[in-house]
XYZ file of C-alpha atoms in Angstrom:
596
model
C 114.445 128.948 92.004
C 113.163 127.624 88.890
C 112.489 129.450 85.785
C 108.788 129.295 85.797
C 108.752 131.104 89.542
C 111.475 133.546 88.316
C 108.608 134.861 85.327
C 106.382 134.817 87.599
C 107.869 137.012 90.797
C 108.914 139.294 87.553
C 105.423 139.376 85.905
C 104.298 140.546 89.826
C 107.052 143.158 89.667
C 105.533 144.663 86.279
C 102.218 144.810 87.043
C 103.491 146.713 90.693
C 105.970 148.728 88.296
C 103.750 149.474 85.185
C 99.647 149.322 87.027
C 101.237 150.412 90.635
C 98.831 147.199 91.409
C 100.033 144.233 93.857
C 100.088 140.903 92.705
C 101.531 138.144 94.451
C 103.413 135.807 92.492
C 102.185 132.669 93.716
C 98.490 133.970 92.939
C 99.831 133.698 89.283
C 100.554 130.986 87.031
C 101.921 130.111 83.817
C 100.559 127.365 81.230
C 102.935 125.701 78.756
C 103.190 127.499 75.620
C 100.669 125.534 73.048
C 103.189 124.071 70.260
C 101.527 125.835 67.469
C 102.710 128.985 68.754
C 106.317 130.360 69.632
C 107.250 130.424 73.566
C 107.687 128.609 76.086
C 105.192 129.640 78.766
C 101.733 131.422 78.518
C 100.463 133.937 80.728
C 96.449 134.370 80.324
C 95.700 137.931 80.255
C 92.350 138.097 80.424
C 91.521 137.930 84.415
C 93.987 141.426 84.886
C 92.058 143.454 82.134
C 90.857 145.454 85.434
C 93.861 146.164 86.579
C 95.704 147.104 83.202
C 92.212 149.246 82.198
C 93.966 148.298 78.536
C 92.453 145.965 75.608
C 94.588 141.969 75.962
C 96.947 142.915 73.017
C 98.138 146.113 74.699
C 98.185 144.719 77.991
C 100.200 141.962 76.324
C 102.544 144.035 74.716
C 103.821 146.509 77.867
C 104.154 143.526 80.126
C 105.965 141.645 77.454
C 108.645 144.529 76.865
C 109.048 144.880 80.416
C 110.027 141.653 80.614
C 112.409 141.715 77.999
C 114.013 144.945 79.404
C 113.963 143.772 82.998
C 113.786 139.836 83.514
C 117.393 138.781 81.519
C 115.945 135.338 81.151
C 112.821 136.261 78.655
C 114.317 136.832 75.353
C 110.791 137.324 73.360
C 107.402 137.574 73.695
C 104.265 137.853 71.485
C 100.804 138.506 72.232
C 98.217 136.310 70.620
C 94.875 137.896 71.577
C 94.755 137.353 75.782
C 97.410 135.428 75.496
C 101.424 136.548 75.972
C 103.882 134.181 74.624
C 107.160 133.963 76.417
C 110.539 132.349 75.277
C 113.033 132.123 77.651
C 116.470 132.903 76.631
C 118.447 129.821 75.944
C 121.431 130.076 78.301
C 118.910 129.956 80.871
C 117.697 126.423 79.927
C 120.906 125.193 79.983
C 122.029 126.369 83.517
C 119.024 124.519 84.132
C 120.278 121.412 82.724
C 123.538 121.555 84.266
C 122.075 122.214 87.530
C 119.726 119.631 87.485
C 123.153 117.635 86.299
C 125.032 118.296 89.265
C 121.871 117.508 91.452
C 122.138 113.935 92.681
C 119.038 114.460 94.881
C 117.197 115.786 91.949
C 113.482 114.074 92.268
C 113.666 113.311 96.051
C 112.978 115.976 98.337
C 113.991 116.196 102.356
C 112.176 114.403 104.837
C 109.366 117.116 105.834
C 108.943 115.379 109.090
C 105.021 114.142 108.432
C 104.251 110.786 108.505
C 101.002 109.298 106.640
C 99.922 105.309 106.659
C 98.537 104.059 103.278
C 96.604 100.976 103.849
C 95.807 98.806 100.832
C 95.403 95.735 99.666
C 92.622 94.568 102.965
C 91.747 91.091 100.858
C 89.578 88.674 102.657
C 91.071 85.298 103.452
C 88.094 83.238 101.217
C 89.303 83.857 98.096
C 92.729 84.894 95.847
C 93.492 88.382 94.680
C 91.515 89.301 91.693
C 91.826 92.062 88.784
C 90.000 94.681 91.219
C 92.835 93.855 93.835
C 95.727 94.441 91.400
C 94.465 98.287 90.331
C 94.379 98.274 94.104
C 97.451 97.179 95.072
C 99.451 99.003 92.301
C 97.719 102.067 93.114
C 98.796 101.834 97.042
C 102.137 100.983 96.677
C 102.638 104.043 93.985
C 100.969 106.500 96.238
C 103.418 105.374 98.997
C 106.258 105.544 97.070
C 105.597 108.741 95.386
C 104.787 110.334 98.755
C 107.990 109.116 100.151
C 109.748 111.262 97.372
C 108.424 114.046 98.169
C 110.040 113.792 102.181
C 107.031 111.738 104.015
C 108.048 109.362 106.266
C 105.141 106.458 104.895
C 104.116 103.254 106.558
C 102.244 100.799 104.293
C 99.379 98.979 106.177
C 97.281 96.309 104.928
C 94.326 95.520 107.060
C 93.060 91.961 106.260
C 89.818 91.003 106.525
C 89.863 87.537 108.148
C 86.682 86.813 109.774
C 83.273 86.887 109.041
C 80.838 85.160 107.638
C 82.411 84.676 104.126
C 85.277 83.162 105.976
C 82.941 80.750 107.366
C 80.909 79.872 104.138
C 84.201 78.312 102.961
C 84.862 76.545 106.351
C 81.712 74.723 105.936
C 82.169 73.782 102.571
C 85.485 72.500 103.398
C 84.391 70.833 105.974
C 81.564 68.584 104.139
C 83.555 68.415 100.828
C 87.349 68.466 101.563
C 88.126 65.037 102.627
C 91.017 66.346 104.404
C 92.411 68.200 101.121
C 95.299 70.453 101.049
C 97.278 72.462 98.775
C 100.040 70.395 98.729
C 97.532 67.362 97.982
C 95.304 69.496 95.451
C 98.281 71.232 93.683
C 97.157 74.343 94.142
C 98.068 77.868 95.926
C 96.425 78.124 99.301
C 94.278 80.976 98.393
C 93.053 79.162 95.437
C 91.883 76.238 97.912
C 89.897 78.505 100.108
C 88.409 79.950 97.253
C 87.382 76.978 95.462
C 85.281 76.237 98.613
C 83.842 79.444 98.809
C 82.622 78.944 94.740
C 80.928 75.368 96.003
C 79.709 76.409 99.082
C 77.419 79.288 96.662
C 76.348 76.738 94.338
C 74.938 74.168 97.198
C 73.276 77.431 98.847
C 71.590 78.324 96.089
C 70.923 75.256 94.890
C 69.248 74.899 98.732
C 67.558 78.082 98.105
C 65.443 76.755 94.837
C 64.728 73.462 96.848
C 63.103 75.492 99.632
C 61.426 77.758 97.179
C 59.687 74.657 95.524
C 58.603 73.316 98.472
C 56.695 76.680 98.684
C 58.868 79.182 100.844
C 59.141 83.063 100.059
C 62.792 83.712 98.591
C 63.892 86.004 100.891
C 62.755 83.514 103.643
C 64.879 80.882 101.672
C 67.999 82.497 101.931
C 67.948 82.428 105.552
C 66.850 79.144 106.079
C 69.029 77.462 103.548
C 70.906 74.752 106.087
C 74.421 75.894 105.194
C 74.081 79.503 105.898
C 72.406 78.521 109.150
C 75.599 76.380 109.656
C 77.849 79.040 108.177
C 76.203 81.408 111.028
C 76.184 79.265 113.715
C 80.038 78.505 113.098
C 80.632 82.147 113.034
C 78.708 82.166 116.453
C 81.581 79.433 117.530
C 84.624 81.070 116.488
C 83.243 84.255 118.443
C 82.818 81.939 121.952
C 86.481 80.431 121.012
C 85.523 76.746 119.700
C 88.918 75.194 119.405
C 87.855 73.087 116.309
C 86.348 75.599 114.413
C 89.366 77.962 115.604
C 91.658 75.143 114.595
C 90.537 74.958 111.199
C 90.135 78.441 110.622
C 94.096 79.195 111.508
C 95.231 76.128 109.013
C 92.476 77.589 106.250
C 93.898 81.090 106.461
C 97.694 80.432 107.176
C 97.158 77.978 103.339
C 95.973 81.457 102.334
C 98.224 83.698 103.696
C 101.232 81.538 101.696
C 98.784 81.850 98.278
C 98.870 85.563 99.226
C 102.306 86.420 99.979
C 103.171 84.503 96.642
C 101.267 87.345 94.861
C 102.577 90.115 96.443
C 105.789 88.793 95.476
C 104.813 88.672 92.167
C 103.322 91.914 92.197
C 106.343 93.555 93.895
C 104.320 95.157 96.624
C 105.137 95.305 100.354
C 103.742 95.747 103.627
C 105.209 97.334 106.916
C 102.422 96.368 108.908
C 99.810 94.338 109.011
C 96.651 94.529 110.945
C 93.964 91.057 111.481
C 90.229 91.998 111.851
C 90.339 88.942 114.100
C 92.567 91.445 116.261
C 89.939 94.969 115.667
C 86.416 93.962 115.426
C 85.991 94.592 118.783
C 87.526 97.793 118.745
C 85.360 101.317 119.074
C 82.745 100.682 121.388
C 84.947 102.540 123.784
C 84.940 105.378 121.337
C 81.297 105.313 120.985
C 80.560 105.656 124.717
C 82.826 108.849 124.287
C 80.582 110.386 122.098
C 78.067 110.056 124.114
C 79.626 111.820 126.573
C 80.814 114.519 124.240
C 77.185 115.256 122.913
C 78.560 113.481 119.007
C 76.176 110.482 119.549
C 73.077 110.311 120.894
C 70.584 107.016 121.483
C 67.566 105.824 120.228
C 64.541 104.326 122.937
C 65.469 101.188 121.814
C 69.016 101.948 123.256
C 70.695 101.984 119.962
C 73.340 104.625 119.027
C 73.653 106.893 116.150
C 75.636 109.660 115.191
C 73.285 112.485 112.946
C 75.186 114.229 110.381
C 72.613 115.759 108.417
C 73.962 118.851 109.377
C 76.840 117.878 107.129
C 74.475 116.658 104.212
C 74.189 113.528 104.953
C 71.719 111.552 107.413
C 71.678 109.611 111.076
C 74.336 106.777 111.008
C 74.028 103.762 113.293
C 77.214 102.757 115.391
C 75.938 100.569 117.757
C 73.205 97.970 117.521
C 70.584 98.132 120.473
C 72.035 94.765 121.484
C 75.531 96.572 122.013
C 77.276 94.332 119.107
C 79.191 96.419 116.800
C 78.493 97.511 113.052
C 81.355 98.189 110.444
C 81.711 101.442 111.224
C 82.396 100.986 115.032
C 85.377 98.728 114.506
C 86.486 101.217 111.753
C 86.719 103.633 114.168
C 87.898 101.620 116.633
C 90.874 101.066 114.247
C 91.959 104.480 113.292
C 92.550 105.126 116.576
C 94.618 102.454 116.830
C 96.512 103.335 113.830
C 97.505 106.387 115.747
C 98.228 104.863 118.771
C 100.587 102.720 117.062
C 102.126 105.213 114.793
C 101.014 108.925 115.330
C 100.517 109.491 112.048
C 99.698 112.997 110.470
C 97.738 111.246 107.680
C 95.665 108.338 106.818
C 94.876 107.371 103.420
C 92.799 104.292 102.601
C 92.790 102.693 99.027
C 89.459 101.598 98.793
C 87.140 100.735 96.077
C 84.181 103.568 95.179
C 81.362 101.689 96.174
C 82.900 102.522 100.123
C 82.716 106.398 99.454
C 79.484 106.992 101.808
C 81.019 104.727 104.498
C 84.122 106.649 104.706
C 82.839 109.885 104.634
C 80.598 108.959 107.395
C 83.766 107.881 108.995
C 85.620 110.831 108.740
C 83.066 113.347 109.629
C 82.755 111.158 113.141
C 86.099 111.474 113.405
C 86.494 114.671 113.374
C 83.682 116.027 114.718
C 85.424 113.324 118.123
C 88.130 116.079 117.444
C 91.236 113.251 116.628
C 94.284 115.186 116.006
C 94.610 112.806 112.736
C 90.992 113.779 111.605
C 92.028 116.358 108.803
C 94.659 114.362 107.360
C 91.725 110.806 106.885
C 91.692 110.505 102.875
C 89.989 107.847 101.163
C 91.922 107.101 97.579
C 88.443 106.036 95.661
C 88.899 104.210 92.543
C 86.924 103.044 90.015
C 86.190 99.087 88.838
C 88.441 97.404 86.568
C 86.441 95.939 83.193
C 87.920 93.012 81.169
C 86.655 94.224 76.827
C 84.765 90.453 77.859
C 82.953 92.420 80.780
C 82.323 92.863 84.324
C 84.136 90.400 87.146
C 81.872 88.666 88.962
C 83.182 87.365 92.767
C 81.097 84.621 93.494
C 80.689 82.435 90.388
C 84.038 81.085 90.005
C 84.723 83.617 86.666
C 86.952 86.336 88.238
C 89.435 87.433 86.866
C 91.836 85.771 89.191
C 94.944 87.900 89.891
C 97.775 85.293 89.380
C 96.434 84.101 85.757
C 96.227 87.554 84.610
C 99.878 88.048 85.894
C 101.236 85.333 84.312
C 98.985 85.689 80.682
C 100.907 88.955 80.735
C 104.402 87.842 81.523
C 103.674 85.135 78.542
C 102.104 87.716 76.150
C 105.173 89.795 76.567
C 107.066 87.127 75.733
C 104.920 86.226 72.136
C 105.120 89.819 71.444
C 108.775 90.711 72.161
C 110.234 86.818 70.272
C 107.486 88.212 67.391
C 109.435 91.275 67.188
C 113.164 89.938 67.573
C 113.740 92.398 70.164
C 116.257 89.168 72.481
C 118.840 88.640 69.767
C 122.102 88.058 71.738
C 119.803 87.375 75.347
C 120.869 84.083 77.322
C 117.710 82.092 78.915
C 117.674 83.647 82.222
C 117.742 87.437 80.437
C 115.287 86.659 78.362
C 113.169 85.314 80.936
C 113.650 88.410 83.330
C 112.901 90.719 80.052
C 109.567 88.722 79.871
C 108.873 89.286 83.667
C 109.574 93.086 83.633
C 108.092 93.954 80.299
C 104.790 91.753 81.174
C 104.699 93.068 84.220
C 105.395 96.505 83.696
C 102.547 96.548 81.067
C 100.428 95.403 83.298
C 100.804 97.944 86.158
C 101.414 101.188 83.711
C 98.011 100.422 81.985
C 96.243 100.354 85.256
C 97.976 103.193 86.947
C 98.100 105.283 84.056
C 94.104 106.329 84.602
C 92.944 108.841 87.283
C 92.276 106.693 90.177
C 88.604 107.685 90.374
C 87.785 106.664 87.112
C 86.244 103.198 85.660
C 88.452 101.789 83.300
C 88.588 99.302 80.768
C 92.179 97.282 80.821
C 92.782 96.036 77.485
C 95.611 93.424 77.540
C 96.929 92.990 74.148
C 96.884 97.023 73.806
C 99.347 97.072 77.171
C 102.199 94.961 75.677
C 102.243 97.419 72.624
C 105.749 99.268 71.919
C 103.642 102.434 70.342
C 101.716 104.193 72.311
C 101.064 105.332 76.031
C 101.970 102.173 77.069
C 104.487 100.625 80.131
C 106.733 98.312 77.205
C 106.854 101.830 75.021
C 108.616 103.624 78.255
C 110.892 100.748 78.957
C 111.978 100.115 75.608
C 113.140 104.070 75.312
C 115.152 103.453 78.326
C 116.844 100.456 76.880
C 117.653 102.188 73.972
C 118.973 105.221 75.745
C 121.031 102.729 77.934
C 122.980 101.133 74.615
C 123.299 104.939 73.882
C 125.280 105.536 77.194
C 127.048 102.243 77.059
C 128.298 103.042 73.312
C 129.510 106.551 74.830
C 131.731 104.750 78.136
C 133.113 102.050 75.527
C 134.621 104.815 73.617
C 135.520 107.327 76.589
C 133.392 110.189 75.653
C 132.933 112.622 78.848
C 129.588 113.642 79.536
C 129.230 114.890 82.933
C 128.217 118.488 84.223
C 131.985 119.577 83.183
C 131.844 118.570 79.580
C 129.150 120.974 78.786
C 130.839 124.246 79.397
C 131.096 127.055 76.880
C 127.824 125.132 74.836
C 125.481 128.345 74.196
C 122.805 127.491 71.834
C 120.154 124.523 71.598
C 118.054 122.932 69.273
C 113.882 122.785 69.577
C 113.698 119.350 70.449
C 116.715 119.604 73.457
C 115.036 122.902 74.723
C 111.724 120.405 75.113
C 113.417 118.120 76.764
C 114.817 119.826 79.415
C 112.137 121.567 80.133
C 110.331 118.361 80.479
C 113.585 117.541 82.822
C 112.989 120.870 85.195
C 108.843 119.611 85.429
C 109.535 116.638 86.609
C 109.806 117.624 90.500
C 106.565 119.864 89.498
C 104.767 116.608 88.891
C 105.873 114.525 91.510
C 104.429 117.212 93.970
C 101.141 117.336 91.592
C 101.000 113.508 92.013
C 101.208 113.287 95.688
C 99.091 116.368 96.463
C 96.478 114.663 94.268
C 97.174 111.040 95.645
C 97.475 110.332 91.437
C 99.807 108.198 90.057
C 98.493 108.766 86.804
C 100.350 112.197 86.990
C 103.463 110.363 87.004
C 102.495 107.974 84.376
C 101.320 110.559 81.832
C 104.438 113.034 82.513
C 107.058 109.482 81.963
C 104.834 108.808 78.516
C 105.379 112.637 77.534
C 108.972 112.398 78.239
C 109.338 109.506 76.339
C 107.506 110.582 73.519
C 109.778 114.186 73.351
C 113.032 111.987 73.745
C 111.941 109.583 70.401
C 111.413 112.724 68.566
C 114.883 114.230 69.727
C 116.331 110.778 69.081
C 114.490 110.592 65.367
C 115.860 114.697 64.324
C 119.248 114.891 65.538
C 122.625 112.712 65.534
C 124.565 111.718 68.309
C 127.484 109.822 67.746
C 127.459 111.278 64.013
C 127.797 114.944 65.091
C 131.021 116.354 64.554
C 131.065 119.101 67.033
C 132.308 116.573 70.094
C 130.972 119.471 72.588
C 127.162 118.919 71.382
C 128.048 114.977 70.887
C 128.864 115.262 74.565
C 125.636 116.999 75.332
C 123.319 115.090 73.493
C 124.434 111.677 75.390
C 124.440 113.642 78.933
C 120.991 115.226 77.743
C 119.866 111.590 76.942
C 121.830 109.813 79.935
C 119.398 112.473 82.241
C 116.206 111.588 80.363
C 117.235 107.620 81.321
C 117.767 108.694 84.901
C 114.545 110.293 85.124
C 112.290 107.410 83.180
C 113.706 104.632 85.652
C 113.400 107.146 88.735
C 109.370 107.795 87.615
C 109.352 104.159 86.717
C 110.753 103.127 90.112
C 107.749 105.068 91.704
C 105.031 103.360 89.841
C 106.538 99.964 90.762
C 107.927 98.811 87.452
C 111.440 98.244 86.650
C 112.917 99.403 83.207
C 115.693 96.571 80.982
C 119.038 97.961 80.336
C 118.806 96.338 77.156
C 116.071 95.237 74.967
């Protein structure tokens, strides 16, 4: 049991022992102890002045000397106002230490036999990954990771959306402008092709648009009459009966993209264990929606549509099948989820998707669950917020999105500026040098956008990511290099630092209490992240623990002490905070340099 739970089940025991009033422990908690004032963890007072019938500082003070008489681990306490201060008792903290030392498992828990699918990614096949789709990426692959620590079984999922009428705009672009270009012939990643066709075929439509306007047609009337999105439709209309040419060209459009895409996942160091084709699930759900009608869930309109009314629920009626029996989003999602289960009985479903989908998928989940699926309390949709360049707002259609790969490789070059700038490769060959760039670029890159709560709009800032100060990826990193030379110093001249070297040590220093109490929170946090589906909880904890460590590194020696027991400590303490950085780091998706 940890130390915080041990205060707590003995904080229950003194308000049974000195109010004769029950409290159970886990309806208690403790907040870290605010650095201005001595302690380690803070108990609030104020919500148990009913049950002590005594003013805070009084309450304070008999629950604090029962501790101290009672629980062997508090060795002081003082009562600031509502507030009682606890320090633990030293020896305490370092059992901790060298039981967290001995752990090898420490920061992975056991399987807990649920399994949850986190799909992310779902591009469309018209156009490359953009800065939107990195924050998304990065944030699906974290959550999956950081759930499989904590004993899920996860399977990642990326449903792409490869059909549809935006698939077809840049078909019939292609068609009429290509002359029989290909990546190979244009130079360029197949993603990028399809998308440069999707940028003309916008500018000829609306172009078309203004021709039709001058010639006196309503605008609204012009955008359905422009003759490429009548072609555009009509194509989709062919693809749907089968066409073998337009079939043809849309399998050697998509499979150019499909190599442009797994190019940047490579990059991006994100995986998939399954992948689902809208091609494959738009016609999913109709069977689901002639269920519930059956079960009373949907009901139809006279014109033979059918809508599902959740008003009840606080929102309003919710078509989910046109009149003409063709499907709307929302069928084919449904159709889906089922399918997910099918394939995978999952216990949970969480979808990364963008906020401007939060309506749509809490339609979807009330319908499923008022269908009763057995999955239907564990649908979460991970909403997160847009991504802002300090230039502005992406735009999709115009041709000036940030495009995904660019902004990879600005960063990977960047880092590179920045770290020759700062002589930080003295002594690296070509190819370490070049891998340094990668994984400091890189891991800028994905700590900036991962270290903000999910739901929040950000602004990503790219010269402030590559900084070595800071809450930043390259400041995490570069206090794992240096810890690495620390431990590498230590093997070279055969200092023992393992769980046995620390016995008989009885006292600590401020700074190595911190840290290890920053050590013991770290499984704390990895539960707080995955309960909250937040990788930022991971990101800020790594930045805190880095921060503590540079401040332990800047007050105290290590290879200058004298006493060889605390030398021995000190790297161990260190060689623990390393473990922990690349473990959190792992999570998140970035790798840390051994050297820097």
């Amino acid at each position: 049991m940890d130390i915080e739970k041990q205060l707590l089940h003995h904080i229950s025991s003194a308000f049974q022992q000195l109010f004769n009033h029950e409290i159970a422990p886990d309806s208690l908690a403790l907040q870290p102890t605010r650095k201005e004032f001595q302690g380690n963890y803070t108990f609030v007072l104020f919500p148990f002045l009913k049950v002590t019938r005594l003013s805070p500082e009084e309450s304070g003070k008999r629950i604090g000397e029962y501790l101290r008489e009672h629980a062997g681990l508090v060795a002081d306490y003082n009562v600031i106002k509502g507030f009682l201060n606890l320090s633990v008792d030293e020896s305490h903290w370092i059992r901790v230490f060298q039981s967290i030392l001995a752990n090898p498992d420490f920061g992975q828990f056991a399987p807990n036999g649920e399994r949850v699918m986190v799909e992310y990614s779902s591009p469309n096949t018209n156009k490359p990954l953009h800065l939107g789709h990195l924050r998304n990426n990065f944030l699906g692959y974290a959550v999956s990771e950081i759930l499989k620590a904590n004993g899920f079984e996860v399977i990642k999922a990326n449903l792409v959306n490869d059909r549809g009428i935006h698939i077809c705009k840049s078909m019939v672009a292609y068609q009429k402008l290509a002359n029989g270009e290909t990546p190979e012939s244009a130079g360029l990643k197949g993603d990028h092709l399809a998308g440069k066709y999707y940028v003309l075929f916008d500018k000829e439509y609306k172009k078309q648009i203004e021709e039709l306007i001058e010639k006196g047609m309503d605008k609204e009337e012009a955008k359905k009459q422009a003759p490429w999105m009548l072609e555009a439709q009509q194509m989709l209309i062919e693809w749907e009966k089968g066409n073998p040419e337009v079939v043809d060209l849309w399998k050697t459009m998509n499979g150019w993209v499909y190599e442009g895409f797994a190019a940047t996942y490579k990059t991006m160091g994100v995986d998939f264990d399954k992948t689902y084709y809208e091609s494959d699930t738009y016609l999913l759900g109709k069977d689901i929606v002639s269920e519930g009608l059956e079960k009373g869930v949907f009901f139809k309109k006279p014109n033979g549509s059918v809508w599902v009314d959740l008003t009840s629920e606080g929102l309003d009626e919710k078509l989910v099948l046109r009149s003409d029996g063709t499907s709307v989003y929302i069928t084919q999602d449904m159709g889906t989820a089922d399918l997910k289960y099918r394939d995978f009985e999952i216990n949970r479903s969480v979808y990364v998707v963008g906020n401007e989908q939060d309506y749509h998928f809490d339609v979807l989940f009330k319908i499923m669950r008022k269908l009763g699926r057995p999955y239907g309390k564990g649908l979460y949709h991970l909403s997160y917020g847009m991504v802002d360049l300090p230039s502005g707002k992406m735009k999709s259609r115009e041709g000036t999105v940030v495009d995904g790969d660019d902004l990879m490789a600005e960063m990977v070059e960047t880092a590179r500026e920045h770290t020759q700038e700062l002589g930080k490769i003295d002594g690296f060959s070509n190819e370490e040098a070049e891998a340094l760039y990668e994984t400091l670029g890189m891991g800028a890159l994905k700590y900036f956008l991962l270290k903000v709560d999910p739901k929040k709009r950000m602004l990503f800032n790219p010269a402030e990511s590559i900084e070595f100060q800071g809450n930043t990826g390259p400041f995490i990193q570069y206090t794992h290099a240096r810890i690495s030379a620390i431990r590498r110093k230590a093997d070279q001249i055969g200092l023992e630092y393992g769980p046995n070297s620390l016995s008989g040590l009885n006292s600590l220093v401020e700074s190595e209490k911190n840290l290890i109490i920053l050590l013991q929170d770290y499984e704390k946090k990895l539960k707080t992240a995955a309960e909250e589906y937040a990788p930022s909880v991971i990101a800020q904890y790594l930045f805190d623990l880095a921060k503590e460590y540079n401040r332990f590194y800047a007050e105290l020696p290590i290879f200058s002490e004298t006493k060889g027991q605390i030398q021995s400590f000190r790297v161990a303490l260190s060689v623990e905070v390393a473990k922990t950085i690349r473990k959190g780091m792992k999570l998140l998706g970035i790798n840390v340099p051994e050297k820097m």
